[in-house]
Every structure is written in structure tokens, then in C-alpha cells.
mmCIF file of C-alpha atoms in Angstrom:
data_model
loop_
_atom_site.group_PDB
_atom_site.id
_atom_site.type_symbol
_atom_site.label_atom_id
_atom_site.label_comp_id
_atom_site.label_asym_id
_atom_site.label_seq_id
_atom_site.Cartn_x
_atom_site.Cartn_y
_atom_site.Cartn_z
ATOM 1 C CA UNK A 1 -30.286 -3.723 -102.300
ATOM 2 C CA UNK A 2 -29.271 -5.956 -105.302
ATOM 3 C CA UNK A 3 -31.703 -8.827 -106.433
ATOM 4 C CA UNK A 4 -29.244 -12.002 -105.009
ATOM 5 C CA UNK A 5 -29.762 -15.150 -103.916
ATOM 6 C CA UNK A 6 -31.924 -14.585 -100.900
ATOM 7 C CA UNK A 7 -33.514 -16.467 -98.227
ATOM 8 C CA UNK A 8 -36.802 -15.418 -96.885
ATOM 9 C CA UNK A 9 -37.616 -17.036 -94.280
ATOM 10 C CA UNK A 10 -40.929 -16.741 -92.158
ATOM 11 C CA UNK A 11 -41.241 -15.927 -88.535
ATOM 12 C CA UNK A 12 -43.875 -17.792 -86.456
ATOM 13 C CA UNK A 13 -45.491 -17.585 -83.287
ATOM 14 C CA UNK A 14 -43.637 -15.581 -80.570
ATOM 15 C CA UNK A 15 -43.313 -12.948 -82.714
ATOM 16 C CA UNK A 16 -46.269 -10.851 -82.032
ATOM 17 C CA UNK A 17 -47.393 -8.017 -79.652
ATOM 18 C CA UNK A 18 -50.201 -5.175 -80.123
ATOM 19 C CA UNK A 19 -49.312 -3.207 -82.539
ATOM 20 C CA UNK A 20 -46.974 -5.775 -84.897
ATOM 21 C CA UNK A 21 -45.636 -4.965 -88.048
ATOM 22 C CA UNK A 22 -47.526 -0.923 -88.616
ATOM 23 C CA UNK A 23 -45.135 -0.597 -91.400
ATOM 24 C CA UNK A 24 -46.997 -3.238 -93.553
ATOM 25 C CA UNK A 25 -50.765 -3.057 -92.372
ATOM 26 C CA UNK A 26 -50.308 1.109 -92.726
ATOM 27 C CA UNK A 27 -48.579 0.964 -96.504
ATOM 28 C CA UNK A 28 -50.591 2.565 -99.329
ATOM 29 C CA UNK A 29 -49.592 0.257 -101.296
ATOM 30 C CA UNK A 30 -50.600 -2.829 -99.677
ATOM 31 C CA UNK A 31 -54.412 -1.529 -98.078
ATOM 32 C CA UNK A 32 -55.625 -3.055 -100.998
ATOM 33 C CA UNK A 33 -54.468 -6.596 -100.189
ATOM 34 C CA UNK A 34 -55.189 -6.474 -96.591
ATOM 35 C CA UNK A 35 -58.226 -5.261 -97.527
ATOM 36 C CA UNK A 36 -59.197 -8.872 -99.195
ATOM 37 C CA UNK A 37 -57.001 -10.895 -96.714
ATOM 38 C CA UNK A 38 -59.419 -9.324 -93.763
ATOM 39 C CA UNK A 39 -62.330 -10.133 -95.420
ATOM 40 C CA UNK A 40 -62.100 -13.943 -94.218
ATOM 41 C CA UNK A 41 -60.283 -13.450 -91.674
ATOM 42 C CA UNK A 42 -62.305 -13.629 -88.238
ATOM 43 C CA UNK A 43 -63.940 -10.207 -87.444
ATOM 44 C CA UNK A 44 -62.251 -7.508 -85.514
ATOM 45 C CA UNK A 45 -58.765 -9.000 -86.182
ATOM 46 C CA UNK A 46 -57.092 -5.243 -86.793
ATOM 47 C CA UNK A 47 -58.255 -4.431 -83.554
ATOM 48 C CA UNK A 48 -56.505 -6.670 -82.040
ATOM 49 C CA UNK A 49 -53.837 -6.517 -83.519
ATOM 50 C CA UNK A 50 -54.006 -2.934 -82.752
ATOM 51 C CA UNK A 51 -55.264 -2.410 -79.757
ATOM 52 C CA UNK A 52 -54.534 -6.092 -77.710
ATOM 53 C CA UNK A 53 -55.973 -7.322 -75.334
ATOM 54 C CA UNK A 54 -52.305 -9.245 -75.248
ATOM 55 C CA UNK A 55 -54.616 -12.699 -74.155
ATOM 56 C CA UNK A 56 -56.449 -12.195 -77.249
ATOM 57 C CA UNK A 57 -53.264 -11.123 -79.469
ATOM 58 C CA UNK A 58 -52.438 -14.344 -77.716
ATOM 59 C CA UNK A 59 -54.462 -16.996 -78.887
ATOM 60 C CA UNK A 60 -53.195 -19.125 -81.404
ATOM 61 C CA UNK A 61 -55.938 -18.111 -83.495
ATOM 62 C CA UNK A 62 -55.000 -14.436 -83.542
ATOM 63 C CA UNK A 63 -51.656 -14.608 -83.533
ATOM 64 C CA UNK A 64 -51.543 -17.273 -86.221
ATOM 65 C CA UNK A 65 -53.476 -14.767 -88.522
ATOM 66 C CA UNK A 66 -51.837 -12.070 -87.547
ATOM 67 C CA UNK A 67 -48.420 -13.482 -88.066
ATOM 68 C CA UNK A 68 -49.234 -14.812 -91.444
ATOM 69 C CA UNK A 69 -50.738 -11.172 -92.227
ATOM 70 C CA UNK A 70 -48.282 -9.757 -91.555
ATOM 71 C CA UNK A 71 -45.349 -12.294 -93.594
ATOM 72 C CA UNK A 72 -47.855 -11.435 -96.497
ATOM 73 C CA UNK A 73 -48.151 -8.324 -96.699
ATOM 74 C CA UNK A 74 -44.142 -8.130 -96.214
ATOM 75 C CA UNK A 75 -43.591 -10.301 -98.788
ATOM 76 C CA UNK A 76 -45.839 -8.097 -100.814
ATOM 77 C CA UNK A 77 -43.721 -4.957 -99.998
ATOM 78 C CA UNK A 78 -40.877 -6.860 -100.919
ATOM 79 C CA UNK A 79 -41.913 -8.184 -104.482
ATOM 80 C CA UNK A 80 -42.845 -3.922 -105.461
ATOM 81 C CA UNK A 81 -39.417 -2.996 -104.545
ATOM 82 C CA UNK A 82 -38.102 -5.303 -107.024
ATOM 83 C CA UNK A 83 -37.465 -8.526 -105.254
ATOM 84 C CA UNK A 84 -38.125 -11.778 -105.341
ATOM 85 C CA UNK A 85 -37.002 -14.998 -103.372
ATOM 86 C CA UNK A 86 -34.673 -17.671 -103.952
ATOM 87 C CA UNK A 87 -35.224 -20.142 -101.341
ATOM 88 C CA UNK A 88 -38.422 -20.020 -98.675
ATOM 89 C CA UNK A 89 -38.865 -21.497 -95.156
ATOM 90 C CA UNK A 90 -41.343 -20.773 -92.478
ATOM 91 C CA UNK A 91 -40.785 -21.039 -88.465
ATOM 92 C CA UNK A 92 -43.843 -23.649 -87.531
ATOM 93 C CA UNK A 93 -47.120 -20.566 -88.842
ATOM 94 C CA UNK A 94 -44.488 -19.567 -90.914
ATOM 95 C CA UNK A 95 -44.876 -22.188 -93.359
ATOM 96 C CA UNK A 96 -48.234 -21.410 -94.966
ATOM 97 C CA UNK A 97 -46.648 -17.882 -96.045
ATOM 98 C CA UNK A 98 -43.095 -19.323 -97.508
ATOM 99 C CA UNK A 99 -45.821 -21.162 -99.950
ATOM 100 C CA UNK A 100 -47.464 -17.946 -101.288
ATOM 101 C CA UNK A 101 -44.563 -16.300 -101.311
ATOM 102 C CA UNK A 102 -42.817 -19.512 -103.692
ATOM 103 C CA UNK A 103 -45.914 -18.578 -105.324
ATOM 104 C CA UNK A 104 -47.928 -22.257 -104.416
ATOM 105 C CA UNK A 105 -50.213 -21.410 -102.118
ATOM 106 C CA UNK A 106 -53.406 -18.034 -103.395
ATOM 107 C CA UNK A 107 -52.867 -15.534 -99.935
ATOM 108 C CA UNK A 108 -56.842 -16.600 -98.770
ATOM 109 C CA UNK A 109 -56.294 -20.159 -99.308
ATOM 110 C CA UNK A 110 -53.935 -20.231 -96.932
ATOM 111 C CA UNK A 111 -55.087 -17.978 -94.538
ATOM 112 C CA UNK A 112 -58.390 -20.120 -94.216
ATOM 113 C CA UNK A 113 -56.041 -22.845 -93.764
ATOM 114 C CA UNK A 114 -54.556 -21.323 -90.812
ATOM 115 C CA UNK A 115 -58.123 -21.155 -88.887
ATOM 116 C CA UNK A 116 -58.623 -24.094 -89.633
ATOM 117 C CA UNK A 117 -55.268 -25.381 -87.949
ATOM 118 C CA UNK A 118 -55.858 -23.007 -84.687
ATOM 119 C CA UNK A 119 -59.078 -24.679 -84.173
ATOM 120 C CA UNK A 120 -57.482 -28.165 -85.094
ATOM 121 C CA UNK A 121 -54.483 -27.676 -82.622
ATOM 122 C CA UNK A 122 -56.803 -25.137 -79.701
ATOM 123 C CA UNK A 123 -59.408 -28.285 -79.923
ATOM 124 C CA UNK A 124 -56.103 -30.350 -78.573
ATOM 125 C CA UNK A 125 -54.910 -28.515 -76.246
ATOM 126 C CA UNK A 126 -57.805 -27.835 -74.180
ATOM 127 C CA UNK A 127 -57.892 -31.711 -73.395
ATOM 128 C CA UNK A 128 -55.533 -31.637 -70.977
ATOM 129 C CA UNK A 129 -52.820 -28.330 -69.370
ATOM 130 C CA UNK A 130 -50.360 -28.060 -71.846
ATOM 131 C CA UNK A 131 -46.955 -26.017 -72.962
ATOM 132 C CA UNK A 132 -43.624 -25.456 -74.243
ATOM 133 C CA UNK A 133 -40.401 -24.828 -72.237
ATOM 134 C CA UNK A 134 -37.131 -23.214 -74.229
ATOM 135 C CA UNK A 135 -34.229 -25.089 -72.936
ATOM 136 C CA UNK A 136 -30.163 -23.540 -73.371
ATOM 137 C CA UNK A 137 -27.245 -24.667 -73.097
ATOM 138 C CA UNK A 138 -27.322 -28.923 -73.170
ATOM 139 C CA UNK A 139 -26.092 -30.754 -76.068
ATOM 140 C CA UNK A 140 -28.763 -32.893 -77.900
ATOM 141 C CA UNK A 141 -28.536 -35.873 -76.288
ATOM 142 C CA UNK A 142 -28.318 -34.057 -72.387
ATOM 143 C CA UNK A 143 -32.071 -33.152 -73.284
ATOM 144 C CA UNK A 144 -33.197 -36.587 -75.098
ATOM 145 C CA UNK A 145 -31.879 -38.295 -72.441
ATOM 146 C CA UNK A 146 -33.517 -35.882 -69.469
ATOM 147 C CA UNK A 147 -37.140 -36.334 -71.238
ATOM 148 C CA UNK A 148 -36.095 -39.953 -71.562
ATOM 149 C CA UNK A 149 -35.660 -40.052 -68.476
ATOM 150 C CA UNK A 150 -39.366 -38.661 -67.185
ATOM 151 C CA UNK A 151 -41.440 -41.215 -69.812
ATOM 152 C CA UNK A 152 -39.597 -43.690 -67.727
ATOM 153 C CA UNK A 153 -42.274 -42.154 -64.432
ATOM 154 C CA UNK A 154 -45.047 -42.451 -67.183
ATOM 155 C CA UNK A 155 -44.619 -38.515 -68.159
ATOM 156 C CA UNK A 156 -44.849 -37.697 -71.240
ATOM 157 C CA UNK A 157 -42.296 -33.951 -73.421
ATOM 158 C CA UNK A 158 -40.838 -33.899 -76.402
ATOM 159 C CA UNK A 159 -38.840 -31.727 -78.590
ATOM 160 C CA UNK A 160 -40.818 -30.110 -80.980
ATOM 161 C CA UNK A 161 -38.393 -27.310 -81.796
ATOM 162 C CA UNK A 162 -34.559 -28.361 -83.228
ATOM 163 C CA UNK A 163 -33.764 -23.663 -83.152
ATOM 164 C CA UNK A 164 -30.129 -23.905 -83.237
ATOM 165 C CA UNK A 165 -27.397 -25.665 -81.571
ATOM 166 C CA UNK A 166 -28.313 -26.387 -78.043
ATOM 167 C CA UNK A 167 -31.285 -24.289 -78.369
ATOM 168 C CA UNK A 168 -34.348 -26.269 -78.311
ATOM 169 C CA UNK A 169 -37.831 -26.090 -77.554
ATOM 170 C CA UNK A 170 -39.888 -29.386 -75.387
ATOM 171 C CA UNK A 171 -43.527 -29.826 -75.344
ATOM 172 C CA UNK A 172 -45.668 -31.924 -72.786
ATOM 173 C CA UNK A 173 -48.377 -31.519 -70.077
ATOM 174 C CA UNK A 174 -46.980 -28.650 -67.327
ATOM 175 C CA UNK A 175 -46.749 -31.510 -64.599
ATOM 176 C CA UNK A 176 -44.261 -32.960 -66.546
ATOM 177 C CA UNK A 177 -42.488 -29.633 -68.213
ATOM 178 C CA UNK A 178 -41.646 -28.645 -64.116
ATOM 179 C CA UNK A 179 -39.943 -31.751 -64.257
ATOM 180 C CA UNK A 180 -38.091 -31.075 -67.806
ATOM 181 C CA UNK A 181 -37.401 -27.235 -65.849
ATOM 182 C CA UNK A 182 -36.332 -28.958 -62.672
ATOM 183 C CA UNK A 183 -34.218 -32.029 -64.277
ATOM 184 C CA UNK A 184 -32.190 -29.196 -67.144
ATOM 185 C CA UNK A 185 -31.223 -26.795 -64.468
ATOM 186 C CA UNK A 186 -29.643 -30.295 -62.978
ATOM 187 C CA UNK A 187 -28.345 -30.689 -65.824
ATOM 188 C CA UNK A 188 -27.078 -27.035 -65.895
ATOM 189 C CA UNK A 189 -28.608 -26.021 -68.579
ATOM 190 C CA UNK A 190 -27.596 -22.319 -69.576
ATOM 191 C CA UNK A 191 -31.591 -21.153 -69.806
ATOM 192 C CA UNK A 192 -34.573 -22.319 -69.215
ATOM 193 C CA UNK A 193 -37.694 -20.253 -70.128
ATOM 194 C CA UNK A 194 -41.417 -21.008 -70.793
ATOM 195 C CA UNK A 195 -42.914 -20.282 -73.825
ATOM 196 C CA UNK A 196 -45.886 -18.240 -74.096
ATOM 197 C CA UNK A 197 -48.033 -20.735 -76.114
ATOM 198 C CA UNK A 198 -51.699 -22.642 -75.140
ATOM 199 C CA UNK A 199 -50.554 -25.780 -76.414
ATOM 200 C CA UNK A 200 -47.591 -28.601 -76.693
ATOM 201 C CA UNK A 201 -47.203 -27.965 -80.789
ATOM 202 C CA UNK A 202 -45.691 -30.352 -82.374
ATOM 203 C CA UNK A 203 -45.855 -33.210 -80.284
ATOM 204 C CA UNK A 204 -47.771 -36.273 -80.371
ATOM 205 C CA UNK A 205 -50.545 -34.144 -78.572
ATOM 206 C CA UNK A 206 -51.322 -32.493 -81.937
ATOM 207 C CA UNK A 207 -51.832 -36.214 -83.417
ATOM 208 C CA UNK A 208 -55.520 -35.793 -83.241
ATOM 209 C CA UNK A 209 -55.429 -32.427 -84.961
ATOM 210 C CA UNK A 210 -53.366 -33.734 -87.469
ATOM 211 C CA UNK A 211 -55.835 -36.040 -89.058
ATOM 212 C CA UNK A 212 -58.695 -33.987 -89.211
ATOM 213 C CA UNK A 213 -56.190 -31.194 -90.661
ATOM 214 C CA UNK A 214 -55.192 -33.659 -93.704
ATOM 215 C CA UNK A 215 -59.192 -33.803 -94.461
ATOM 216 C CA UNK A 216 -58.942 -29.781 -94.642
ATOM 217 C CA UNK A 217 -55.898 -30.045 -96.621
ATOM 218 C CA UNK A 218 -57.008 -32.159 -99.175
ATOM 219 C CA UNK A 219 -59.426 -30.343 -101.264
ATOM 220 C CA UNK A 220 -57.024 -26.911 -101.881
ATOM 221 C CA UNK A 221 -54.679 -27.463 -104.455
ATOM 222 C CA UNK A 222 -51.390 -25.989 -104.889
ATOM 223 C CA UNK A 223 -49.140 -25.043 -107.309
ATOM 224 C CA UNK A 224 -45.559 -26.292 -107.328
ATOM 225 C CA UNK A 225 -42.851 -24.077 -106.760
ATOM 226 C CA UNK A 226 -40.236 -23.365 -109.054
ATOM 227 C CA UNK A 227 -38.401 -22.242 -106.523
ATOM 228 C CA UNK A 228 -36.983 -24.380 -103.140
ATOM 229 C CA UNK A 229 -39.206 -23.978 -100.276
ATOM 230 C CA UNK A 230 -38.029 -25.864 -97.156
ATOM 231 C CA UNK A 231 -39.706 -28.412 -95.021
ATOM 232 C CA UNK A 232 -39.778 -27.999 -91.648
ATOM 233 C CA UNK A 233 -40.739 -31.788 -91.175
ATOM 234 C CA UNK A 234 -37.096 -33.061 -92.966
ATOM 235 C CA UNK A 235 -35.430 -30.217 -92.911
ATOM 236 C CA UNK A 236 -34.805 -29.948 -96.912
ATOM 237 C CA UNK A 237 -37.252 -28.933 -99.226
ATOM 238 C CA UNK A 238 -40.782 -30.391 -99.559
ATOM 239 C CA UNK A 239 -41.006 -32.969 -102.372
ATOM 240 C CA UNK A 240 -43.574 -32.617 -104.654
ATOM 241 C CA UNK A 241 -45.401 -36.058 -103.740
ATOM 242 C CA UNK A 242 -45.152 -35.152 -99.995
ATOM 243 C CA UNK A 243 -46.355 -31.458 -99.592
ATOM 244 C CA UNK A 244 -49.229 -32.051 -97.981
ATOM 245 C CA UNK A 245 -48.247 -34.944 -96.114
ATOM 246 C CA UNK A 246 -45.961 -32.247 -94.664
ATOM 247 C CA UNK A 247 -47.996 -29.958 -94.042
ATOM 248 C CA UNK A 248 -49.973 -32.097 -91.760
ATOM 249 C CA UNK A 249 -47.144 -33.831 -90.133
ATOM 250 C CA UNK A 250 -46.529 -30.534 -89.449
ATOM 251 C CA UNK A 251 -48.250 -30.647 -86.295
ATOM 252 C CA UNK A 252 -47.017 -33.492 -84.760
ATOM 253 C CA UNK A 253 -43.190 -33.520 -85.644
ATOM 254 C CA UNK A 254 -40.517 -31.034 -84.288
ATOM 255 C CA UNK A 255 -40.061 -27.912 -86.382
ATOM 256 C CA UNK A 256 -36.689 -28.973 -87.755
ATOM 257 C CA UNK A 257 -35.371 -25.016 -88.049
ATOM 258 C CA UNK A 258 -31.741 -25.807 -87.472
ATOM 259 C CA UNK A 259 -31.313 -28.680 -89.971
ATOM 260 C CA UNK A 260 -32.926 -25.855 -92.293
ATOM 261 C CA UNK A 261 -30.970 -23.164 -91.278
ATOM 262 C CA UNK A 262 -28.105 -25.366 -91.977
ATOM 263 C CA UNK A 263 -28.989 -26.653 -95.159
ATOM 264 C CA UNK A 264 -28.745 -23.041 -96.535
ATOM 265 C CA UNK A 265 -25.876 -22.301 -95.548
ATOM 266 C CA UNK A 266 -24.650 -26.233 -97.169
ATOM 267 C CA UNK A 267 -26.632 -25.133 -100.072
ATOM 268 C CA UNK A 268 -24.335 -21.436 -99.971
ATOM 269 C CA UNK A 269 -26.468 -19.138 -98.737
ATOM 270 C CA UNK A 270 -25.483 -16.472 -97.202
ATOM 271 C CA UNK A 271 -27.982 -13.846 -96.959
ATOM 272 C CA UNK A 272 -31.237 -14.032 -95.049
ATOM 273 C CA UNK A 273 -34.559 -11.827 -94.471
ATOM 274 C CA UNK A 274 -37.083 -12.061 -91.897
ATOM 275 C CA UNK A 275 -40.280 -11.332 -94.032
ATOM 276 C CA UNK A 276 -42.859 -10.213 -91.032
ATOM 277 C CA UNK A 277 -42.581 -8.984 -87.720
ATOM 278 C CA UNK A 278 -40.061 -8.582 -85.331
ATOM 279 C CA UNK A 279 -36.265 -10.109 -85.400
ATOM 280 C CA UNK A 280 -36.565 -13.778 -83.537
ATOM 281 C CA UNK A 281 -35.841 -15.423 -85.971
ATOM 282 C CA UNK A 282 -32.936 -12.998 -87.526
ATOM 283 C CA UNK A 283 -31.577 -13.240 -83.711
ATOM 284 C CA UNK A 284 -32.184 -17.513 -83.892
ATOM 285 C CA UNK A 285 -30.129 -17.809 -86.558
ATOM 286 C CA UNK A 286 -27.015 -15.760 -85.134
ATOM 287 C CA UNK A 287 -27.357 -18.609 -83.262
ATOM 288 C CA UNK A 288 -26.395 -20.864 -85.910
ATOM 289 C CA UNK A 289 -24.287 -18.904 -88.210
ATOM 290 C CA UNK A 290 -23.449 -16.158 -86.814
ATOM 291 C CA UNK A 291 -21.454 -14.606 -90.101
ATOM 292 C CA UNK A 292 -25.189 -14.660 -92.017
ATOM 293 C CA UNK A 293 -25.806 -11.831 -92.988
ATOM 294 C CA UNK A 294 -30.063 -11.043 -91.509
ATOM 295 C CA UNK A 295 -32.224 -8.323 -92.312
ATOM 296 C CA UNK A 296 -35.588 -7.569 -91.848
ATOM 297 C CA UNK A 297 -38.182 -6.992 -94.746
ATOM 298 C CA UNK A 298 -38.873 -3.271 -93.365
ATOM 299 C CA UNK A 299 -34.825 -1.818 -93.693
ATOM 300 C CA UNK A 300 -35.752 -2.757 -97.410
ATOM 301 C CA UNK A 301 -36.464 0.572 -99.916
ATOM 302 C CA UNK A 302 -37.452 0.455 -103.735
ATOM 303 C CA UNK A 303 -34.073 1.172 -105.641
ATOM 304 C CA UNK B 1 -7.685 -5.587 -66.745
ATOM 305 C CA UNK B 2 -10.299 -7.778 -65.304
ATOM 306 C CA UNK B 3 -11.980 -4.389 -63.902
ATOM 307 C CA UNK B 4 -11.858 -3.189 -66.650
ATOM 308 C CA UNK B 5 -14.074 -5.991 -68.535
ATOM 309 C CA UNK B 6 -16.217 -6.651 -66.138
ATOM 310 C CA UNK B 7 -16.954 -2.847 -65.704
ATOM 311 C CA UNK B 8 -17.381 -2.967 -69.160
ATOM 312 C CA UNK B 9 -19.659 -5.690 -69.281
ATOM 313 C CA UNK B 10 -21.715 -4.159 -66.956
ATOM 314 C CA UNK B 11 -22.757 -1.563 -69.124
ATOM 315 C CA UNK B 12 -24.419 -3.344 -72.381
ATOM 316 C CA UNK B 13 -27.600 -4.675 -70.323
ATOM 317 C CA UNK B 14 -27.628 -1.321 -69.148
ATOM 318 C CA UNK B 15 -27.773 0.193 -72.459
ATOM 319 C CA UNK B 16 -29.805 -2.368 -74.461
ATOM 320 C CA UNK B 17 -32.089 -3.642 -72.648
ATOM 321 C CA UNK B 18 -35.100 -2.684 -70.923
ATOM 322 C CA UNK B 19 -33.554 -2.720 -67.443
ATOM 323 C CA UNK B 20 -34.839 -0.476 -64.264
ATOM 324 C CA UNK B 21 -32.632 2.775 -63.882
ATOM 325 C CA UNK B 22 -30.921 0.450 -60.603
ATOM 326 C CA UNK B 23 -30.620 -3.013 -61.685
ATOM 327 C CA UNK B 24 -26.437 -2.914 -62.718
ATOM 328 C CA UNK B 25 -26.381 -1.062 -60.291
ATOM 329 C CA UNK B 26 -27.408 -3.409 -57.397
ATOM 330 C CA UNK B 27 -25.995 -6.441 -58.579
ATOM 331 C CA UNK B 28 -22.414 -8.186 -57.697
ATOM 332 C CA UNK B 29 -19.742 -10.138 -59.838
ATOM 333 C CA UNK B 30 -21.204 -13.159 -58.991
ATOM 334 C CA UNK B 31 -25.041 -12.921 -59.030
ATOM 335 C CA UNK B 32 -26.658 -14.817 -61.705
ATOM 336 C CA UNK B 33 -27.995 -12.999 -64.409
ATOM 337 C CA UNK B 34 -31.120 -15.309 -65.924
ATOM 338 C CA UNK B 35 -32.327 -15.216 -61.789
ATOM 339 C CA UNK B 36 -31.400 -10.636 -61.947
ATOM 340 C CA UNK B 37 -33.874 -11.060 -64.746
ATOM 341 C CA UNK B 38 -31.042 -8.862 -67.197
ATOM 342 C CA UNK B 39 -30.219 -11.482 -69.546
ATOM 343 C CA UNK B 40 -32.760 -13.689 -71.266
ATOM 344 C CA UNK B 41 -31.854 -16.601 -73.740
ATOM 345 C CA UNK B 42 -31.994 -13.230 -76.984
ATOM 346 C CA UNK B 43 -29.795 -11.048 -74.936
ATOM 347 C CA UNK B 44 -27.316 -13.697 -74.041
ATOM 348 C CA UNK B 45 -27.227 -13.848 -78.068
ATOM 349 C CA UNK B 46 -26.609 -10.267 -78.132
ATOM 350 C CA UNK B 47 -24.389 -9.877 -75.288
ATOM 351 C CA UNK B 48 -22.572 -13.093 -76.985
ATOM 352 C CA UNK B 49 -21.602 -10.625 -80.391
ATOM 353 C CA UNK B 50 -20.960 -7.782 -78.803
ATOM 354 C CA UNK B 51 -18.038 -10.068 -76.388
ATOM 355 C CA UNK B 52 -16.882 -10.888 -80.065
ATOM 356 C CA UNK B 53 -17.038 -8.029 -81.847
ATOM 357 C CA UNK B 54 -15.127 -5.776 -78.873
ATOM 358 C CA UNK B 55 -13.256 -8.561 -77.692
ATOM 359 C CA UNK B 56 -12.366 -10.173 -80.666
ATOM 360 C CA UNK B 57 -12.950 -13.170 -78.000
ATOM 361 C CA UNK B 58 -15.238 -16.221 -80.908
ATOM 362 C CA UNK B 59 -17.320 -18.586 -79.249
ATOM 363 C CA UNK B 60 -17.992 -22.049 -79.741
ATOM 364 C CA UNK B 61 -21.423 -23.334 -79.194
ATOM 365 C CA UNK B 62 -19.308 -25.630 -76.451
ATOM 366 C CA UNK B 63 -18.955 -22.634 -74.715
ATOM 367 C CA UNK B 64 -22.016 -20.922 -74.382
ATOM 368 C CA UNK B 65 -22.471 -22.826 -71.398
ATOM 369 C CA UNK B 66 -23.584 -21.210 -67.476
ATOM 370 C CA UNK B 67 -19.718 -21.439 -66.406
ATOM 371 C CA UNK B 68 -18.962 -19.413 -69.064
ATOM 372 C CA UNK B 69 -22.219 -16.912 -68.742
ATOM 373 C CA UNK B 70 -23.560 -17.036 -65.591
ATOM 374 C CA UNK B 71 -22.736 -14.080 -63.702
ATOM 375 C CA UNK B 72 -20.492 -10.532 -64.507
ATOM 376 C CA UNK B 73 -17.646 -12.718 -63.080
ATOM 377 C CA UNK B 74 -18.018 -15.518 -64.860
ATOM 378 C CA UNK B 75 -17.698 -13.537 -68.591
ATOM 379 C CA UNK B 76 -15.058 -11.923 -67.317
ATOM 380 C CA UNK B 77 -13.254 -15.146 -66.272
ATOM 381 C CA UNK B 78 -14.039 -16.856 -69.781
ATOM 382 C CA UNK B 79 -12.856 -13.247 -71.846
ATOM 383 C CA UNK B 80 -9.625 -13.480 -69.811
ATOM 384 C CA UNK B 81 -9.031 -16.813 -70.242
ATOM 385 C CA UNK B 82 -9.253 -17.057 -74.111
ATOM 386 C CA UNK B 83 -7.346 -13.464 -74.505
ATOM 387 C CA UNK B 84 -4.167 -15.127 -72.431
#
């Protein structure tokens, strides 16, 4: 593969599964980097990645870190193949890895930040029974009208991810999500699926986490990247002066994934590499532009 | 032509998704593919791409609806209507 204008996209939660990322975790050229990351990770992370149980692997902390480390190793693998990104963007927890890949953040510091992020999000989600729901096949206006209706009934459900045209994730309290599912069904949604998360991520339910995350971000040193790194909060490249603000806002703001991909397409980018495990983002991207070329990092070889 | 298309559509999930052996055999053309656990949201996209490549029928955003993708019959009807 020739190093041209490739957008590197980094997956978030939902892509984890036992033995994820084996290609990168076992690659002989990546053992030193893996060791340095595991030294600052919680104990037995690699054992959980390999053997599960899925109940542990799917916790916010373990899934975040396994996804992150897989992406960091994949990015190094691509570097070793002679590639570097023209643009980076990551979905939710994937956003930290984008900053590392763009040279803005040290990979160990990124991992420590994710540990704090997961603890804070889990603390907020433990306060109430929260969850998320994916809905497909309804226009945003219809989805929002339904959520407004729930709000009028004193419920609280919010759009938490703009994934693609007519594809959203909503977050809220479980009883309110059940009501939302009924209303989406009545509106003839094509698919409604619960999302395997333990909290109402990227919604106002995470406001408490955001406030404390700001304190953890304050002492972190970021290098100014020389390539565009897209913000989940704006769907556009981070403005340097707003970087830390956007990173904390991301916890209780929707992920503007569709808008981010559209920004890349509007700039003329058509080639994407999914830097991490699986192909969830590749499939999601095909809902936005079926002509875009998307490959996984495992398919890249040294030239 | 409808029969050919619906028979072909029946093969796609069986060959591309992890389904139990008899799922498609026991499926009627009117059965809801989501209720039967055959097509999740990502599977739908794979099927749409397959239809676009196989039949040259483009799906616009406004075409990705329950009415067009609910069952083997509804998908077949959509393809035939776009081909004619």
C-alpha cells in the first residue's frame, strides 16, 4: 500500500471480544511497546483479553484499555510498515488513541487518562440503572421528537452517538429506554438494539464525570499535532486552545461520528484504515459513503 | 423473476452470517428478519451492499426503511420495483 492520504479511524467500545487484536498483541516487533503499556495497566489485563470472562472484558475499564492498547499497537505496526496518517479520528474511547497516533500525547499518559475516565464514568453510571440503545431507519427529526415526548413525561433519553444517516445511539435510564424502544417501534424504525454498555455514555448523565475529568486533564502535556485530529464533540479538527475542554466535554456530549466522517469526505479523503480490532467502523462508514475505501490495519503489509 | 431473487436472497444470510442450519429453511417469505434473529443492523448493511453489487439497485438513505427491508418478500418487491 502506498502512503497517500489515509484517514486513520480508531474504534471504540463494542469492538471488544476475547482474543481481540491477537495479530498485534503477538507481533514480535511490538512486544516492547506492549510491555511498556501493560506496566501501567491494571493487573492481568492481557489474561482477561485472551481468556475473558466476557463479563470482565466487557466492563468499561477492561474494554476501554484492551481497545486502546490494540489500537496503539496497530498504529505502531502501521508506522513500521512505513505509513503515517493524514488525519486521525476515533470513536469515543478511540479518541485518545488518535491523539497518540498524531503525536500529541504519550501512549502511557493516554492509558492512565483512560483508567481515570473509566472510573469516573463507572461512578456516574452506578448511581442509576442506565443503558444505551441503537436505533436505525428513522430520521433524526423523528428520533428527537420521540425523545422530546419522553422528556415531557419526565423521562430522560438523549441522542448519544450520531453514527450515520438514520443511525443513532440514544442513552438514558433503563425504564425510559424501554419507552423509547416502544415509540421507535411505533414510528417503524428498521432496527432497535440494546448496546452492550453499562452506562449512559456521552449524555448529560455523565456531567459529574466530566467535571472531575477536567482535573485529571489539567496537568497533562499535549504536543500540538501537525495533522488534523478530529474532535467527537464538534465533528471537526480540534482547535488547539479548546483541546482539553473538548476532551472533557466528550464525556457528556454526543459523539458526532457521522459529521466527522463527512468532514473527511468533504475534504476529499476517500481512504480509511481501521486502526484496531474488528471492522465495526468500516461497516458503519459504508452507511455514510459506500464508495469509500476502508481496510483494517491487519491487511497492511510492509512494502 | 421474483422467485429467483427471493431464493438468492435466502442464500445470502446462510452463507455470510453465523446462523443455525435450519433457520433459513424454516423462514417464510413474510417473516420479519429481525424478529427471527437473521439480520442485525450491521448485517443489513452487508445485505444492502450485496444487493447493490448483485442487482445494480442503489439504496438511497430514504430506501433503508422497514417497509423495504422487513422480510424476504419486501426486499424482493423493492428490487423488482427498482429494476422495472
